[in-house]
Tab-separated table of C-alpha atoms and ligand atoms in Angstrom:
chain	number	residue	atom	x	y	z
T	211	UNK	CA	30.126	-51.976	-57.363
T	212	UNK	CA	33.165	-49.722	-56.960
T	213	UNK	CA	35.445	-51.659	-54.606
T	214	UNK	CA	35.423	-53.920	-51.579
T	215	UNK	CA	34.394	-51.600	-48.729
T	216	UNK	CA	35.212	-54.055	-45.948
T	217	UNK	CA	35.347	-57.695	-44.946
T	218	UNK	CA	33.202	-58.694	-41.965
T	219	UNK	CA	34.580	-61.306	-39.554
T	220	UNK	CA	32.370	-62.988	-36.953
T	221	UNK	CA	34.127	-63.313	-33.596
T	222	UNK	CA	33.118	-64.588	-30.164
T	223	UNK	CA	34.802	-61.799	-28.196
T	224	UNK	CA	35.570	-58.497	-29.867
T	225	UNK	CA	38.079	-57.363	-27.235
T	226	UNK	CA	40.153	-60.540	-27.695
T	227	UNK	CA	39.828	-60.498	-31.499
T	228	UNK	CA	40.556	-56.752	-31.579
T	229	UNK	CA	43.968	-57.323	-29.974
T	230	UNK	CA	44.782	-60.129	-32.419
T	231	UNK	CA	43.848	-58.004	-35.449
T	232	UNK	CA	45.705	-54.964	-34.059
T	233	UNK	CA	48.842	-57.131	-33.906
T	234	UNK	CA	48.179	-58.707	-37.306
T	235	UNK	CA	47.687	-55.401	-39.115
T	236	UNK	CA	50.054	-53.385	-36.908
T	237	UNK	CA	47.373	-50.773	-36.289
T	238	UNK	CA	44.675	-49.917	-33.746
T	239	UNK	CA	40.917	-50.325	-33.708
T	240	UNK	CA	39.647	-46.878	-34.776
T	241	UNK	CA	35.983	-47.306	-33.975
T	242	UNK	CA	33.747	-49.496	-31.822
T	243	UNK	CA	30.034	-49.245	-32.512
T	244	UNK	CA	26.914	-51.064	-31.350
T	245	UNK	CA	24.393	-51.773	-34.101
T	246	UNK	CA	21.335	-52.608	-32.014
T	247	UNK	CA	19.104	-53.348	-35.004
T	248	UNK	CA	21.516	-56.156	-36.069
T	249	UNK	CA	22.299	-57.359	-32.540
T	250	UNK	CA	26.034	-56.812	-32.970
T	251	UNK	CA	28.944	-54.877	-31.575
T	252	UNK	CA	31.438	-53.916	-34.277
T	253	UNK	CA	35.099	-52.896	-34.262
T	254	UNK	CA	36.847	-51.412	-37.284
T	255	UNK	CA	40.497	-51.515	-38.338
T	256	UNK	CA	42.199	-50.189	-41.442
T	257	UNK	CA	45.245	-51.529	-43.222
T	258	UNK	CA	46.202	-49.266	-46.117
T	259	UNK	CA	43.064	-49.016	-48.258
T	260	UNK	CA	41.547	-52.125	-46.680
T	261	UNK	CA	38.993	-52.239	-43.895
T	262	UNK	CA	38.110	-55.065	-41.521
T	263	UNK	CA	34.922	-55.167	-39.451
T	264	UNK	CA	34.925	-57.482	-36.441
T	265	UNK	CA	31.426	-58.550	-35.379
T	266	UNK	CA	30.448	-59.857	-31.949
T	267	UNK	CA	26.870	-60.857	-31.270
T	268	UNK	CA	24.976	-59.004	-28.539
T	269	UNK	CA	21.755	-61.051	-28.913
T	270	UNK	CA	21.211	-64.815	-28.644
T	271	UNK	CA	19.341	-65.043	-31.968
T	272	UNK	CA	21.306	-62.503	-34.040
T	273	UNK	CA	22.631	-63.375	-37.505
T	274	UNK	CA	26.176	-63.441	-36.115
T	275	UNK	CA	25.237	-65.665	-33.132
T	276	UNK	CA	23.574	-68.167	-35.504
T	277	UNK	CA	26.554	-68.032	-37.879
T	278	UNK	CA	29.091	-68.771	-35.101
T	279	UNK	CA	26.919	-71.545	-33.676
T	280	UNK	CA	26.671	-73.226	-37.076
T	281	UNK	CA	30.098	-72.500	-38.620
T	282	UNK	CA	32.347	-71.091	-35.880
T	283	UNK	CA	34.292	-67.833	-36.080
T	284	UNK	CA	35.401	-66.647	-39.522
T	285	UNK	CA	34.617	-64.527	-42.565
T	286	UNK	CA	30.963	-63.567	-42.337
T	287	UNK	CA	30.450	-61.245	-45.305
T	288	UNK	CA	32.074	-59.184	-48.052
T	289	UNK	CA	30.829	-55.622	-48.378
T	290	UNK	CA	30.997	-53.632	-51.626
T	291	UNK	CA	30.949	-49.863	-51.855
T	292	UNK	CA	28.237	-48.595	-54.203
T	293	UNK	CA	27.467	-45.111	-55.420
T	294	UNK	CA	23.675	-45.484	-55.588
T	295	UNK	CA	22.402	-48.292	-53.360
T	296	UNK	CA	18.791	-48.138	-54.567
T	297	UNK	CA	19.850	-48.433	-58.209
T	298	UNK	CA	22.215	-51.291	-57.376
T	299	UNK	CA	19.469	-53.098	-55.423
T	300	UNK	CA	17.125	-52.781	-58.407
T	301	UNK	CA	19.822	-54.067	-60.755
T	302	UNK	CA	20.615	-57.094	-58.570
T	303	UNK	CA	16.922	-57.881	-58.082
T	304	UNK	CA	16.353	-57.846	-61.822
T	305	UNK	CA	19.336	-60.219	-62.202
T	306	UNK	CA	17.612	-62.676	-59.824
T	307	UNK	CA	19.603	-62.069	-56.627
T	308	UNK	CA	17.699	-62.419	-53.358
T	309	UNK	CA	17.850	-59.207	-51.352
T	310	UNK	CA	17.476	-59.558	-47.588
T	311	UNK	CA	16.036	-56.074	-47.138
T	312	UNK	CA	13.658	-54.307	-49.493
T	313	UNK	CA	14.803	-50.804	-48.570
T	314	UNK	CA	18.307	-49.660	-47.582
T	315	UNK	CA	18.836	-49.784	-43.823
T	316	UNK	CA	21.198	-47.981	-41.492
T	317	UNK	CA	24.379	-49.961	-40.924
T	318	UNK	CA	27.573	-49.439	-38.968
T	319	UNK	CA	30.194	-46.789	-39.780
T	320	UNK	CA	27.776	-44.277	-41.269
T	321	UNK	CA	26.490	-46.457	-44.122
T	322	UNK	CA	23.219	-47.322	-45.798
T	323	UNK	CA	23.282	-51.067	-46.389
T	324	UNK	CA	21.528	-53.966	-48.078
T	325	UNK	CA	22.383	-57.663	-47.740
T	326	UNK	CA	22.213	-60.259	-50.532
T	327	UNK	CA	21.375	-63.838	-49.496
T	328	UNK	CA	24.397	-66.177	-49.575
T	329	UNK	CA	22.301	-68.784	-51.401
T	330	UNK	CA	22.140	-66.456	-54.412
T	331	UNK	CA	25.884	-65.619	-54.345
T	332	UNK	CA	27.587	-69.007	-54.200
T	333	UNK	CA	27.551	-69.281	-50.416
T	334	UNK	CA	28.877	-65.784	-49.649
T	335	UNK	CA	26.834	-63.172	-47.790
T	336	UNK	CA	27.215	-59.900	-49.723
T	337	UNK	CA	26.593	-56.428	-48.317
T	338	UNK	CA	26.069	-53.294	-50.400
T	339	UNK	CA	27.222	-50.098	-48.665
T	340	UNK	CA	26.598	-46.495	-49.563
T	341	UNK	CA	28.157	-43.675	-47.518
T	342	UNK	CA	25.384	-41.785	-45.697
T	343	UNK	CA	25.225	-38.109	-46.652
Y	156	CMX	N1	27.682	-66.559	-45.049
Y	156	CMX	C1	27.426	-67.674	-45.781
Y	156	CMX	N2	26.405	-68.516	-45.513
Y	156	CMX	C2	25.612	-68.198	-44.465
Y	156	CMX	C3	25.818	-67.051	-43.679
Y	156	CMX	C4	26.910	-66.224	-44.011
Y	156	CMX	N3	27.166	-65.117	-43.304
Y	156	CMX	N4	24.885	-67.014	-42.713
Y	156	CMX	C5	24.087	-68.084	-42.893
Y	156	CMX	N5	24.533	-68.805	-43.950
Y	156	CMX	C6	23.984	-70.034	-44.501
Y	156	CMX	C7	23.572	-71.006	-43.434
Y	156	CMX	O1	24.688	-71.761	-43.009
Y	156	CMX	C8	22.556	-71.840	-44.195
Y	156	CMX	O2	23.216	-72.761	-45.014
Y	156	CMX	P1	22.677	-74.280	-45.154
Y	156	CMX	O3	21.259	-74.156	-45.650
Y	156	CMX	O4	23.601	-74.880	-46.158
Y	156	CMX	O5	22.762	-74.868	-43.794
Y	156	CMX	C9	21.905	-70.831	-45.111
Y	156	CMX	O6	22.799	-69.696	-45.172
Y	156	CMX	C10	20.561	-70.292	-44.663
Y	156	CMX	O7	20.633	-70.196	-43.356
Y	156	CMX	P2	19.309	-70.117	-42.526
Y	156	CMX	O8	19.509	-70.925	-41.280
Y	156	CMX	O9	18.121	-70.419	-43.336
Y	156	CMX	O10	19.178	-68.619	-42.239
Y	156	CMX	P3	19.807	-67.834	-41.093
Y	156	CMX	O11	18.740	-67.639	-40.100
Y	156	CMX	O12	21.121	-68.410	-40.664
Y	156	CMX	O13	20.065	-66.430	-41.807
Y	156	CMX	C11	20.897	-64.883	-43.375
Y	156	CMX	C12	21.023	-66.289	-42.812
Y	156	CMX	C13	22.054	-64.633	-44.313
Y	156	CMX	C14	19.565	-64.771	-44.126
Y	156	CMX	C15	20.928	-63.875	-42.181
Y	156	CMX	O14	22.143	-64.036	-41.474
Y	156	CMX	C16	20.790	-62.429	-42.600
Y	156	CMX	O15	19.694	-61.937	-42.817
Y	156	CMX	N6	21.920	-61.672	-42.704
Y	156	CMX	C17	21.927	-60.276	-43.044
Y	156	CMX	C18	22.123	-59.385	-41.838
Y	156	CMX	C19	23.417	-59.653	-41.133
Y	156	CMX	O16	24.166	-60.561	-41.447
Y	156	CMX	N7	23.701	-58.813	-40.103
Y	156	CMX	C20	24.932	-58.913	-39.329
Y	156	CMX	C21	26.010	-57.996	-39.852
Y	156	CMX	C22	25.691	-56.548	-39.509
Y	156	CMX	C23	26.802	-55.580	-39.863
Y	156	CMX	O17	27.628	-55.846	-40.743
Y	156	CMX	O18	26.825	-54.494	-39.235
């Protein structure tokens, strides 16, 4: 794990939340991207070296829709940048973490990703991210 790559925040309406976070960070959303496989629309902002991903559900039964229904809007996951996602997945598996996908999948913002179940990380959903070549 090299650094926190981004923090994911579940929101009901990305256009409303985008304006709030633009004001908060004094910057502009630099990318909006649909991730159909995850049933989400994402918006990205940067503040210095830090990155925020806003997530709005586009499907009734998506992970983000379920999260908001159960817990309301808020921090959904912490993503870590990794150099070699397959090696890191193997390492975490051997340490007893529960991986939510067996092979890296394509995520937003040009990344290969893998999620770690929040039950195996003290209630926090963890995402591993490797820059796609
Ligand atoms: N953070 C912390 N806890 C979470 C959570 C989250 N993001 N999402 C769910 N949970 C909790 C639930 O509240 C529940 O807790 P309790 O048992 O105490 O009630 C527990 O995890 C298990 O929940 P569940 O109902 O059994 O399972 P869900 O159907 O809610 O699925 C999860 C949870 C993590 C397995 C699922 O959301 C998942 O596979 N996530 C990975 C993919 C993802 O999140 N995609 C969206 C982001 C995409 C992107 O970043 O581009």
